[in-house]
Coordinates of C-alpha atoms in Angstrom, one line a residue:
Chain A
M154 CA 17.9 -1.5 -30.5
E155 CA 17.3 1.7 -32.3
N156 CA 14.3 3.8 -33.3
P157 CA 13.4 2.4 -36.8
Y158 CA 11.9 5.8 -37.8
L159 CA 15.1 7.8 -37.2
P160 CA 16.8 8.8 -40.6
K161 CA 20.5 8.6 -41.0
N162 CA 22.3 11.8 -42.0
V163 CA 23.5 11.8 -45.7
K164 CA 25.1 14.5 -47.7
I165 CA 24.0 15.3 -51.3
E166 CA 27.2 14.9 -53.1
K167 CA 26.0 15.5 -56.6
I168 CA 22.8 16.5 -58.4
I169 CA 22.2 15.5 -62.0
D170 CA 19.5 16.9 -64.3
E171 CA 18.1 13.9 -66.0
T172 CA 15.6 15.5 -68.4
A173 CA 15.3 18.5 -70.5
G174 CA 12.3 19.7 -68.6
K175 CA 14.4 19.6 -65.4
D176 CA 11.7 17.9 -63.5
I177 CA 13.6 14.7 -62.9
K178 CA 16.9 14.9 -61.0
S179 CA 19.3 12.3 -59.7
F180 CA 20.7 12.7 -56.2
V181 CA 23.9 11.1 -55.2
L182 CA 24.1 10.6 -51.5
S183 CA 26.8 9.6 -49.1
F184 CA 26.4 8.7 -45.5
L185 CA 28.1 10.9 -42.9
N186 CA 28.7 8.0 -40.5
P187 CA 30.5 5.0 -41.9
Q188 CA 28.5 2.7 -39.7
D189 CA 25.3 3.9 -41.3
C190 CA 26.8 3.2 -44.6
E191 CA 27.7 -0.3 -43.8
A192 CA 24.3 -0.9 -42.3
F193 CA 22.6 0.2 -45.5
S194 CA 23.2 -3.0 -47.4
Y195 CA 20.9 -3.3 -50.4
H196 CA 20.3 -5.0 -53.7
P197 CA 18.6 -3.8 -56.9
G198 CA 14.8 -3.2 -56.7
Q199 CA 14.7 -2.0 -53.1
F200 CA 13.6 1.4 -51.9
A201 CA 14.4 3.9 -49.1
E202 CA 12.7 6.8 -47.4
I203 CA 14.4 10.1 -48.2
S204 CA 13.8 12.5 -45.3
I205 CA 13.9 16.2 -45.3
A206 CA 13.2 17.5 -41.8
G207 CA 10.5 20.0 -41.9
A208 CA 9.0 18.7 -45.3
G209 CA 8.6 15.0 -44.6
E210 CA 9.6 11.7 -46.1
I211 CA 9.2 9.9 -49.5
P212 CA 9.7 6.4 -50.5
I213 CA 12.0 6.3 -53.6
G214 CA 13.4 3.3 -55.5
I215 CA 17.2 3.1 -55.3
A216 CA 18.7 3.9 -58.7
S217 CA 22.3 3.0 -58.0
S218 CA 23.7 -0.5 -57.8
P219 CA 25.7 -1.6 -54.7
S220 CA 28.5 -2.6 -57.2
E221 CA 29.0 1.1 -57.8
G222 CA 30.4 1.9 -54.4
V223 CA 29.2 3.4 -51.2
E224 CA 27.3 6.3 -52.7
V225 CA 23.6 5.8 -53.1
K226 CA 21.7 7.3 -56.0
F227 CA 18.1 8.2 -56.2
T228 CA 16.2 9.6 -59.3
V229 CA 13.3 11.8 -58.2
K230 CA 10.5 13.5 -60.1
K231 CA 9.4 16.9 -58.8
M232 CA 5.8 16.2 -57.6
G233 CA 4.9 17.2 -54.0
V234 CA 6.3 19.0 -51.0
V235 CA 9.3 16.8 -50.2
T236 CA 10.3 16.3 -53.9
K237 CA 10.1 20.0 -54.6
D238 CA 12.2 20.8 -51.5
L239 CA 14.7 18.2 -52.6
H240 CA 14.8 19.6 -56.1
N241 CA 15.6 23.0 -54.6
S242 CA 18.7 21.6 -52.9
S243 CA 22.3 22.2 -53.8
A244 CA 25.1 19.8 -53.4
G245 CA 26.5 19.7 -49.9
R246 CA 23.1 19.7 -48.2
I247 CA 22.6 17.3 -45.4
I248 CA 19.3 15.3 -45.5
G249 CA 18.1 12.1 -44.1
L250 CA 17.8 8.5 -45.4
R251 CA 16.4 5.3 -43.9
G252 CA 16.1 1.9 -45.3
P253 CA 16.7 -0.1 -47.4
Y254 CA 13.1 -1.6 -47.5
G255 CA 11.3 -4.0 -49.7
N256 CA 12.1 -7.4 -51.2
G257 CA 13.8 -6.0 -54.3
F258 CA 14.5 -8.1 -57.4
P259 CA 15.1 -11.9 -56.7
M260 CA 18.8 -11.8 -57.5
E261 CA 19.3 -15.5 -56.8
E262 CA 16.6 -16.5 -59.1
L263 CA 17.9 -14.3 -61.9
K264 CA 21.3 -16.2 -61.9
G265 CA 21.8 -18.3 -65.0
K266 CA 18.8 -16.7 -66.8
N267 CA 18.5 -14.6 -69.8
I268 CA 17.3 -11.2 -68.6
V269 CA 14.8 -9.0 -70.4
I270 CA 14.5 -5.4 -69.0
V271 CA 11.6 -3.3 -70.1
G272 CA 11.4 0.2 -68.6
G273 CA 9.2 3.1 -69.6
G274 CA 9.9 6.7 -68.5
F275 CA 10.7 7.6 -65.0
A276 CA 10.1 4.1 -63.7
F277 CA 13.4 3.0 -65.2
T278 CA 15.2 3.9 -62.0
T279 CA 15.4 0.5 -60.1
L280 CA 15.9 -1.2 -63.5
R281 CA 18.9 0.9 -64.0
S282 CA 20.2 -0.4 -60.7
L283 CA 19.5 -4.0 -61.9
A284 CA 21.2 -3.4 -65.2
V285 CA 24.3 -2.0 -63.7
Y286 CA 24.5 -4.8 -61.2
L287 CA 24.2 -7.5 -63.8
M288 CA 26.8 -5.9 -66.0
D289 CA 29.4 -5.7 -63.2
D290 CA 32.5 -7.4 -64.4
S291 CA 32.5 -9.9 -61.5
R292 CA 28.9 -10.9 -62.1
R293 CA 28.3 -10.6 -65.9
K294 CA 29.2 -14.3 -66.5
D295 CA 26.4 -15.4 -63.9
Y296 CA 23.7 -14.2 -66.4
G297 CA 22.8 -15.1 -69.9
D298 CA 21.7 -12.7 -72.5
I299 CA 20.7 -9.2 -71.4
T300 CA 18.1 -7.4 -73.4
I301 CA 17.2 -3.8 -72.4
I302 CA 14.2 -2.0 -73.9
C303 CA 13.6 1.4 -72.6
G304 CA 11.9 4.6 -73.7
A305 CA 10.2 7.8 -72.8
R306 CA 7.7 10.3 -74.4
T307 CA 10.4 12.5 -76.0
P308 CA 14.2 12.4 -76.3
G309 CA 14.4 15.1 -73.6
D310 CA 12.5 12.8 -71.2
L311 CA 15.0 9.9 -71.5
I312 CA 16.6 9.5 -68.2
Y313 CA 20.2 8.2 -67.9
R314 CA 20.4 8.9 -71.7
Q315 CA 24.2 9.0 -72.0
E316 CA 24.7 5.9 -70.0
V317 CA 22.1 4.0 -72.0
E318 CA 23.8 5.1 -75.2
T319 CA 27.1 3.7 -73.9
W320 CA 25.4 0.4 -73.1
A321 CA 24.1 0.2 -76.7
S322 CA 27.6 0.0 -77.9
Q323 CA 28.5 -2.9 -75.6
P324 CA 28.7 -6.2 -77.5
D325 CA 27.3 -8.3 -74.7
L326 CA 24.0 -6.3 -74.3
K327 CA 21.1 -5.9 -76.6
V328 CA 19.8 -2.4 -76.1
Q329 CA 16.8 -0.7 -77.8
V330 CA 15.8 2.8 -77.0
T331 CA 12.6 4.4 -78.3
V332 CA 10.7 7.6 -77.9
D333 CA 7.0 8.2 -78.4
K334 CA 7.8 11.2 -80.4
G335 CA 11.2 12.2 -81.7
N336 CA 12.6 15.7 -82.6
A337 CA 15.2 17.2 -84.9
D338 CA 18.2 15.8 -83.1
W339 CA 16.8 12.3 -82.5
S340 CA 17.9 9.7 -85.0
G341 CA 16.8 6.7 -83.0
R342 CA 13.6 4.7 -82.9
E343 CA 10.1 6.2 -82.6
G344 CA 7.2 4.4 -81.2
F345 CA 5.7 3.0 -78.0
I346 CA 7.4 0.4 -76.1
P347 CA 5.1 -2.6 -76.4
P348 CA 5.4 -2.8 -80.3
V349 CA 9.2 -2.6 -79.8
V350 CA 9.0 -5.5 -77.4
K351 CA 7.0 -7.4 -80.1
E352 CA 9.5 -6.5 -82.8
V353 CA 12.7 -7.4 -80.8
A354 CA 10.8 -10.5 -79.7
P355 CA 13.2 -11.7 -76.9
S356 CA 13.1 -15.4 -76.4
A357 CA 11.2 -16.7 -73.4
D358 CA 13.6 -19.6 -73.2
N359 CA 15.2 -19.7 -69.7
A360 CA 14.3 -16.0 -69.4
I361 CA 12.8 -13.6 -66.9
A362 CA 11.2 -10.3 -67.9
L363 CA 11.3 -7.3 -65.6
V364 CA 8.8 -4.6 -66.6
C365 CA 8.4 -1.2 -64.9
G366 CA 6.6 1.8 -66.3
P367 CA 3.3 3.7 -66.5
P368 CA 0.3 1.4 -66.0
I369 CA -0.7 1.6 -69.7
M370 CA 2.7 0.5 -70.9
I371 CA 2.6 -2.5 -68.5
K372 CA -0.9 -3.3 -69.5
L373 CA 0.0 -3.5 -73.3
T374 CA 3.4 -5.1 -72.7
I375 CA 2.2 -8.1 -70.7
P376 CA 0.1 -9.7 -73.6
I377 CA 3.1 -9.5 -75.8
L378 CA 5.3 -11.2 -73.3
F379 CA 2.7 -13.9 -73.0
D380 CA 2.6 -14.2 -76.8
L381 CA 6.4 -14.7 -76.7
G382 CA 6.0 -17.5 -74.3
F383 CA 6.8 -15.8 -71.0
A384 CA 4.8 -17.5 -68.0
P385 CA 3.2 -15.2 -65.6
N386 CA 5.7 -16.2 -62.9
K387 CA 8.6 -15.2 -65.2
I388 CA 7.4 -11.6 -65.5
L389 CA 8.2 -9.2 -62.7
N390 CA 6.7 -5.8 -61.9
S391 CA 7.5 -3.3 -59.3
L392 CA 4.6 -1.5 -57.7
E393 CA 4.1 1.9 -56.1
M394 CA 1.9 2.8 -53.3
R395 CA 1.6 5.6 -50.8
M396 CA 4.0 4.1 -48.2
K397 CA 4.8 5.9 -45.1
C398 CA 6.7 3.7 -42.6
G399 CA 8.3 1.3 -45.1
F400 CA 8.4 -1.7 -42.8
G401 CA 4.8 -2.9 -42.4
K402 CA 3.4 -0.9 -39.6
C403 CA 1.5 2.0 -41.0
G404 CA -1.0 -0.1 -42.9
R405 CA -1.3 2.2 -45.9
C406 CA 0.3 0.2 -48.8
N407 CA -1.7 -3.1 -48.7
I408 CA -3.0 -4.7 -51.9
G409 CA -5.2 -7.4 -50.6
N410 CA -3.2 -9.2 -48.0
K411 CA 0.2 -8.1 -49.2
Y412 CA 2.1 -5.1 -48.1
V413 CA 3.9 -3.4 -51.0
C414 CA 6.6 -2.2 -48.5
K415 CA 7.4 -5.6 -47.1
D416 CA 6.1 -8.3 -49.5
G417 CA 6.9 -6.1 -52.5
P418 CA 7.4 -3.8 -54.2
V419 CA 8.5 -6.5 -56.7
F420 CA 5.8 -9.0 -57.5
T421 CA 5.6 -11.7 -60.2
F422 CA 2.6 -11.2 -62.6
E423 CA 1.4 -14.5 -61.3
E424 CA 1.2 -13.0 -57.7
L425 CA -0.5 -9.9 -59.1
Q426 CA -3.2 -12.0 -60.9
K427 CA -4.1 -13.3 -57.4
L428 CA -4.4 -9.9 -55.8
P429 CA -7.5 -7.5 -56.1
Q430 CA -7.2 -5.0 -58.8
E431 CA -6.5 -2.2 -56.3
Y432 CA -3.2 -0.9 -57.5
Chain B
M51 CA -3.8 -18.1 -8.4
T52 CA -7.1 -16.7 -7.2
K53 CA -7.7 -14.2 -4.4
L54 CA -10.3 -11.8 -3.1
I55 CA -10.3 -8.1 -2.6
S56 CA -13.0 -6.0 -1.1
R57 CA -14.1 -2.8 -2.8
D58 CA -12.7 -0.9 0.3
N59 CA -9.4 -2.6 0.1
L60 CA -9.3 -1.9 -3.8
K61 CA -9.7 1.7 -3.0
K62 CA -7.0 1.6 -0.4
L63 CA -4.7 -0.4 -2.8
I64 CA -5.2 2.1 -5.6
S65 CA -4.7 5.1 -3.3
K66 CA -1.5 3.5 -2.2
V67 CA -0.1 2.6 -5.7
L68 CA -1.1 6.2 -6.9
T69 CA 2.1 7.3 -5.0
S70 CA 4.4 5.1 -7.1
F71 CA 2.5 4.4 -10.3
Q72 CA 0.6 6.3 -12.9
V73 CA -2.9 5.0 -12.7
I74 CA -5.2 5.1 -15.7
A75 CA -8.8 4.2 -15.2
P76 CA -12.4 4.7 -16.5
V77 CA -13.8 8.1 -15.7
N78 CA -16.9 9.9 -16.9
E79 CA -16.8 13.6 -17.7
N80 CA -19.7 15.5 -19.4
N81 CA -21.4 12.2 -20.0
V82 CA -18.6 10.7 -21.9
S83 CA -16.7 7.8 -20.5
F84 CA -13.1 7.2 -21.2
F85 CA -9.8 6.1 -19.8
K86 CA -7.8 8.8 -18.1
R87 CA -4.8 9.2 -15.8
I88 CA -6.4 9.7 -12.3
S89 CA -4.8 11.4 -9.2
V90 CA -7.4 10.2 -6.7
Y91 CA -9.4 7.0 -6.5
E92 CA -12.7 8.9 -6.4
Q93 CA -12.3 10.0 -10.0
I94 CA -13.0 6.4 -11.1
K95 CA -16.4 5.8 -12.5
W96 CA -17.3 2.1 -12.3
E97 CA -19.9 1.6 -15.0
D98 CA -21.5 -1.4 -16.3
N99 CA -20.5 -0.7 -19.9
N100 CA -17.2 -0.3 -21.5
P101 CA -16.0 3.3 -21.8
T102 CA -16.7 5.1 -25.2
K103 CA -13.0 5.3 -25.8
S104 CA -10.7 2.4 -25.5
P105 CA -7.3 2.6 -23.7
K106 CA -5.7 2.3 -27.2
E107 CA -4.3 5.8 -27.0
F108 CA -2.1 5.0 -24.0
F109 CA 0.0 2.7 -26.2
F110 CA -0.5 4.3 -29.6
A111 CA -1.5 7.9 -29.2
P112 CA -3.5 10.0 -31.7
S113 CA -0.1 11.8 -32.2
D114 CA 3.2 10.3 -31.1
D115 CA 6.6 12.2 -31.5
L116 CA 9.0 10.0 -33.4
F117 CA 11.8 12.5 -32.9
R118 CA 12.5 16.2 -32.8
Y119 CA 14.8 18.0 -35.2
Q120 CA 16.6 21.3 -35.1
M121 CA 18.2 23.0 -38.1
K122 CA 21.0 25.4 -37.2
N123 CA 23.8 26.6 -39.5
K124 CA 22.8 24.0 -42.0
N125 CA 23.3 21.2 -39.4
I126 CA 20.4 18.9 -38.5
L127 CA 20.2 17.7 -34.9
L128 CA 17.8 14.8 -34.2
R129 CA 16.6 14.2 -30.7
E130 CA 14.7 11.1 -29.9
P131 CA 11.9 11.0 -27.4
S132 CA 12.8 9.5 -24.1
N133 CA 11.9 5.9 -23.9
H134 CA 11.8 6.0 -20.1
H135 CA 8.2 6.2 -18.8
D136 CA 6.8 5.9 -15.3
Q137 CA 5.4 2.6 -14.4
R138 CA 1.7 2.6 -15.2
I139 CA -1.3 0.6 -14.2
I140 CA -4.4 0.5 -16.4
L141 CA -7.3 -0.4 -14.3
G142 CA -10.7 -1.7 -15.6
I143 CA -9.7 -2.8 -19.1
R144 CA -12.3 -5.1 -20.6
P145 CA -11.7 -8.4 -22.3
C146 CA -12.5 -7.0 -25.7
D147 CA -10.0 -4.1 -25.3
M148 CA -7.4 -6.5 -24.0
A149 CA -7.9 -8.7 -27.1
A150 CA -7.5 -5.5 -29.2
L151 CA -4.2 -4.8 -27.5
N152 CA -3.1 -8.2 -28.3
I153 CA -3.9 -7.5 -32.0
L154 CA -1.8 -4.3 -31.8
D155 CA 1.0 -6.3 -30.3
R156 CA 1.0 -8.5 -33.4
V157 CA 1.5 -5.4 -35.5
F158 CA 3.9 -3.3 -33.5
L159 CA 5.9 -6.0 -31.7
E160 CA 6.4 -8.8 -34.4
D161 CA 8.7 -8.6 -37.4
G162 CA 10.4 -5.3 -36.6
K163 CA 9.7 -3.9 -33.2
D164 CA 8.1 -0.5 -32.8
L165 CA 10.1 0.8 -29.8
L166 CA 7.7 3.5 -28.8
Y167 CA 4.9 1.0 -28.5
S168 CA 7.0 -1.8 -26.9
A169 CA 8.3 0.6 -24.2
L170 CA 4.8 1.7 -23.2
R171 CA 3.6 -1.9 -23.2
D172 CA 6.5 -3.1 -21.0
N173 CA 5.9 -0.6 -18.3
T174 CA 2.2 -1.1 -17.9
L175 CA 0.4 -3.5 -15.7
L176 CA -3.1 -4.3 -16.9
I177 CA -5.8 -5.0 -14.3
G178 CA -8.8 -6.2 -16.2
Q179 CA -12.4 -6.3 -15.3
S180 CA -15.0 -8.9 -16.3
C181 CA -18.3 -7.5 -17.8
R182 CA -21.4 -8.3 -15.7
T183 CA -23.8 -7.1 -18.4
P184 CA -23.4 -6.7 -22.1
G185 CA -23.6 -3.2 -23.6
K186 CA -26.4 -2.4 -26.2
Y187 CA -23.9 -2.7 -29.0
C188 CA -21.6 -5.5 -27.8
F189 CA -21.0 -8.6 -29.9
C190 CA -17.7 -10.1 -28.4
S191 CA -19.2 -13.5 -28.2
S192 CA -19.6 -13.5 -32.0
V193 CA -15.8 -13.1 -32.5
G194 CA -14.7 -15.6 -29.9
I195 CA -14.1 -13.4 -27.0
N196 CA -15.7 -14.1 -23.5
P197 CA -16.9 -11.3 -21.3
D198 CA -14.8 -12.7 -18.4
D199 CA -11.7 -13.6 -20.6
S200 CA -8.5 -13.0 -18.5
Q201 CA -6.1 -13.9 -21.4
N202 CA -3.2 -11.6 -21.6
M203 CA -4.3 -9.6 -18.5
D204 CA -1.9 -9.3 -15.5
L205 CA -4.7 -9.4 -13.0
M206 CA -8.4 -9.8 -13.5
L207 CA -11.2 -8.6 -11.3
T208 CA -14.7 -10.1 -11.4
D209 CA -17.7 -9.0 -9.2
I210 CA -18.8 -11.8 -7.0
E211 CA -20.8 -9.9 -4.5
K212 CA -21.8 -6.3 -4.2
N213 CA -18.5 -5.2 -2.6
L214 CA -16.2 -8.1 -3.3
F215 CA -14.1 -9.0 -6.3
L216 CA -12.5 -12.2 -7.3
V217 CA -9.0 -11.5 -8.4
K218 CA -7.2 -13.8 -10.8
V219 CA -3.5 -13.4 -10.9
V220 CA -2.8 -14.2 -14.5
S221 CA 0.8 -13.2 -15.5
E222 CA 4.2 -13.1 -13.9
K223 CA 4.0 -9.4 -13.8
G224 CA 0.6 -9.7 -12.0
E225 CA 2.2 -12.2 -9.5
K226 CA 5.0 -9.7 -8.8
F227 CA 2.4 -7.0 -8.2
F228 CA 0.3 -9.2 -6.1
S229 CA 3.1 -10.4 -3.8
H230 CA 4.2 -6.7 -3.3
F231 CA 0.7 -5.7 -2.2
S232 CA -0.6 -9.0 -0.8
S233 CA -1.8 -7.5 2.5
F234 CA -4.7 -5.9 0.6
F235 CA -6.0 -9.3 -0.7
Q236 CA -7.7 -12.1 1.1
E237 CA -7.8 -15.8 0.4
A238 CA -10.5 -17.2 -1.9
D239 CA -12.8 -19.8 -0.5
A240 CA -11.5 -22.9 -2.3
T241 CA -14.3 -25.2 -1.2
N242 CA -17.3 -23.1 -2.1
G243 CA -16.0 -21.5 -5.2
H244 CA -17.3 -18.0 -6.1
T245 CA -20.0 -17.2 -8.7
P246 CA -19.5 -14.1 -10.7
V247 CA -22.4 -11.6 -10.7
Q248 CA -24.2 -11.6 -14.1
T249 CA -27.3 -9.8 -15.1
K250 CA -30.1 -11.7 -16.8
E251 CA -29.1 -9.8 -20.0
M252 CA -25.6 -11.3 -19.8
V253 CA -27.1 -14.7 -19.3
D254 CA -29.2 -14.3 -22.4
Y255 CA -26.3 -12.7 -24.3
L256 CA -24.1 -15.7 -23.6
K257 CA -27.0 -18.2 -24.4
R258 CA -27.6 -16.5 -27.7
G259 CA -24.1 -17.0 -28.8
A260 CA -22.5 -15.9 -32.1
L261 CA -24.6 -13.8 -34.5
F262 CA -22.4 -14.9 -37.4
N263 CA -19.6 -17.3 -38.1
V264 CA -16.2 -15.6 -38.6
Q265 CA -15.0 -18.5 -40.7
N266 CA -17.9 -18.2 -43.1
I267 CA -17.4 -14.5 -43.3
N268 CA -13.8 -15.1 -44.1
E269 CA -14.4 -17.6 -46.8
W270 CA -17.1 -15.4 -48.5
L271 CA -14.6 -12.5 -48.5
N272 CA -12.0 -14.7 -50.1
E273 CA -14.3 -14.9 -53.1
N274 CA -16.3 -11.7 -53.2
F275 CA -13.9 -8.8 -53.5
E276 CA -16.3 -7.6 -56.3
H277 CA -19.8 -7.7 -55.1
P278 CA -22.9 -5.4 -55.2
I279 CA -23.2 -5.2 -51.4
W280 CA -20.0 -3.0 -51.1
S281 CA -21.5 -0.1 -52.9
E282 CA -25.0 -0.7 -51.4
I283 CA -23.8 -0.6 -47.8
A284 CA -21.2 2.2 -48.4
A285 CA -23.7 4.4 -50.2
K286 CA -24.5 6.3 -47.0
C287 CA -20.9 6.3 -45.7
I288 CA -19.6 9.9 -45.4
G289 CA -16.1 8.8 -44.8
C290 CA -15.7 10.6 -41.5
G291 CA -13.4 7.9 -40.0
V292 CA -15.2 7.7 -36.7
C293 CA -15.4 3.9 -36.9
T294 CA -11.7 3.7 -37.3
F295 CA -10.6 6.2 -34.7
F296 CA -12.8 4.7 -32.1
C297 CA -11.9 1.1 -33.1
P298 CA -9.5 -0.4 -30.5
T299 CA -7.7 -2.4 -33.2
C300 CA -7.4 0.1 -36.0
H301 CA -3.7 1.1 -36.1
C302 CA -3.1 2.8 -39.5
F303 CA -1.1 6.0 -39.3
D304 CA 0.5 8.8 -41.2
I305 CA 3.9 10.4 -40.7
S306 CA 4.1 14.2 -40.9
D307 CA 6.4 17.0 -39.8
E308 CA 5.5 20.1 -37.9
N309 CA 7.8 23.1 -37.9
V310 CA 8.5 26.2 -36.0
V311 CA 10.5 28.6 -38.2
Y312 CA 12.6 31.4 -36.7
R313 CA 13.5 34.8 -38.1
D314 CA 17.1 33.7 -39.0
S315 CA 15.5 30.9 -40.9
S316 CA 16.7 28.3 -38.5
F317 CA 13.9 26.1 -37.6
Q318 CA 12.9 23.2 -35.4
G319 CA 10.1 20.9 -35.4
V320 CA 8.9 17.4 -34.7
R321 CA 8.2 14.4 -36.9
R322 CA 5.0 12.7 -35.7
R323 CA 3.0 9.7 -36.4
I324 CA -0.7 10.5 -36.4
W325 CA -3.7 8.2 -36.5
D326 CA -5.0 8.0 -40.0
S327 CA -7.9 6.2 -41.5
C328 CA -8.6 4.0 -44.6
S329 CA -12.0 5.8 -44.8
F330 CA -10.2 8.9 -46.1
D331 CA -9.5 9.7 -49.8
H332 CA -6.0 10.9 -49.1
F333 CA -5.0 7.6 -47.4
T334 CA -4.0 5.9 -50.6
K335 CA -3.8 9.0 -52.9
M336 CA -0.7 9.4 -54.9
P337 CA 0.2 12.3 -57.2
M338 CA -0.7 10.4 -60.4
H339 CA -2.8 7.6 -59.1
Q340 CA -5.5 6.7 -56.6
P341 CA -6.0 2.9 -56.1
R342 CA -9.1 3.4 -53.9
P343 CA -10.9 6.3 -55.5
T344 CA -14.4 5.7 -54.1
Q345 CA -16.0 5.3 -50.7
D346 CA -17.3 1.8 -51.3
R347 CA -13.8 0.6 -52.0
R348 CA -12.5 2.3 -48.8
F349 CA -15.4 0.7 -46.9
R350 CA -14.6 -2.7 -48.4
Q351 CA -10.9 -2.3 -47.4
R352 CA -12.0 -1.8 -43.7
I353 CA -14.1 -5.0 -43.7
M354 CA -11.5 -6.9 -45.7
H355 CA -8.7 -5.8 -43.3
K356 CA -10.5 -7.0 -40.2
F357 CA -12.0 -10.1 -41.5
K358 CA -9.6 -11.4 -44.2
Y359 CA -6.2 -9.6 -44.6
F360 CA -5.4 -9.7 -40.9
I361 CA -6.5 -13.3 -40.7
D362 CA -4.2 -14.1 -43.7
R363 CA -1.3 -12.5 -42.2
F364 CA -1.7 -13.2 -38.5
Q365 CA -4.2 -16.2 -38.3
Q366 CA -6.5 -14.1 -36.2
G367 CA -9.3 -11.6 -37.0
A368 CA -9.0 -7.9 -36.1
C369 CA -12.5 -7.2 -34.7
V370 CA -13.1 -7.7 -31.0
G371 CA -16.8 -7.0 -31.0
C372 CA -16.7 -4.0 -28.7
G373 CA -19.5 -2.3 -30.8
R374 CA -18.0 1.2 -30.8
C375 CA -18.3 1.6 -34.5
R376 CA -21.9 0.6 -34.5
S377 CA -22.8 3.0 -31.6
L378 CA -20.9 5.9 -32.9
C379 CA -21.4 6.0 -36.7
P380 CA -23.2 9.2 -37.5
V381 CA -25.1 7.7 -40.3
G382 CA -26.0 4.4 -38.7
I383 CA -23.9 2.0 -40.6
D384 CA -23.9 -1.1 -38.4
I385 CA -21.1 -3.7 -38.8
I386 CA -23.4 -6.4 -37.5
E387 CA -25.9 -5.8 -40.3
V388 CA -23.0 -6.0 -42.7
L389 CA -21.6 -9.2 -41.2
E390 CA -25.0 -10.8 -40.9
R391 CA -25.7 -10.1 -44.5
I392 CA -22.4 -11.6 -45.5
H393 CA -23.2 -14.6 -43.3
C394 CA -26.5 -15.1 -45.1
L395 CA -24.8 -14.7 -48.5
S396 CA -22.2 -17.2 -47.5
Y397 CA -25.0 -19.7 -46.8
Q398 CA -26.6 -19.0 -50.1
S399 CA -23.4 -19.6 -51.9
H400 CA -22.2 -22.7 -50.0
G401 CA -25.3 -24.2 -48.5
V402 CA -25.7 -24.7 -44.7
K403 CA -22.6 -25.5 -42.8

């Protein structure tokens, strides 16, 4: 048995600037040891602890899909000590990774359903993992209609912009991208996400909605989904907390009797209604 | 199996095992009682009351090394701490602190083992001690623990005469220890039995029974996440964390790196887990968001964790009634007052049960 706190060595293969402000970057990582790679078996919606010896660790949602291969991608916003250190990296740097942790999205339950993905701003990362997973050639037939509604404050803040634009041209996807405020080279939608959800009005019939974004976006989107007929147990959210260990020991991430790291981070809105408003 | 040991022989036994075991026992230095590794028997201070500090830190230290790292020429070397420890004996652990250890076991050994903790737990023999008199702040009997409870101990000592202990051999580990050192023990009198020494205060304490009903508290907490008492009680809390650091069951921690940087910019350091406390603002604080921004919410979290969340997850409460939080709170917040108040409120809302 091994020390569960010990990170595995990974190499930063590639760093991608995701926003115009350069405060959000994606890091593509590969394990140095093939056994570690094999042991890191994940599905969309899970997270891992990125470790930089000397700076610390941070829990980050996994942005890649296992269908994309062995490299694991994380999209990280520059915020504190660890993320700043990570942002200052160049490709080739060796850092640490441990995980995967958390329940992730309920992939079995999503089978045969119409999927509605609503993501605002930087929180779109694990939803990107999900979208890529669902669209994988070998799996696409297992799911019904896929609707993706995503947005950011400005065109420069849209993460995965090119990728999302290619999705928009795919016939088997319904994609809507919006920005709060456009600029000279933005010809797309302008406006907040909740009204777009209302306008697109995805059917609740045999559907599950997955909503990630800033609290205010979630707060305004949920009633619209209710109006469209989505039951609370058909709406999924992913939560953030100040997690440290990632596997239910350190006691920091509880909301009521649930640990976000183990029981979450994905909860149905029905589950959240039963928890104290402490998230 | 029950045996006897005289105080003299206990001294001889401990002196003997000191050559092959680390022995941790209650001591008193500068008027503070705590558990400490001793080198001679005479360091032990047998007091009526449980030491101010529980032996928690011998299994889950204020700061534990998770691993060391060294950065050289862009390569990271990780070195794990040795999981090999000398065999240890903890002498004089009380039933409440034993129950607390059992609570830590649930967290650190179940559903993903914490190897640091389990290695220390495996190599430690626990010789318990019954309480003959209750401490001023004790309330173990209110949370279902008996002052002579031998559950989960390896061996248990109970005073029966001034210089004689009854020894209960509880576990397999205890049996092994006993058979190795059996010459120090004598047979118990099977016909007469032996009566533990108890003070009048202990008799009264046991007669008084529970000050509140844990079940009622739990049910009330299920329904009263929002209630004016939280801000009323927590109004004087200064968020120092003393209650959590001295609590034998509190186990929340932070993980942090400490570095030594060299001139050639190579560096080495250690990643540690460090006791943390739900009383602190930073405990849940994230860059953009703070789910528990005020002290009353943090206070509520502590009570909820012990009397609701832990019960929901593990079907047992996380308070053992040692009374340390009551005795050490610098502003006099008393968990008994809080629980008695909740107990009364639960009667008001549900009628007499």
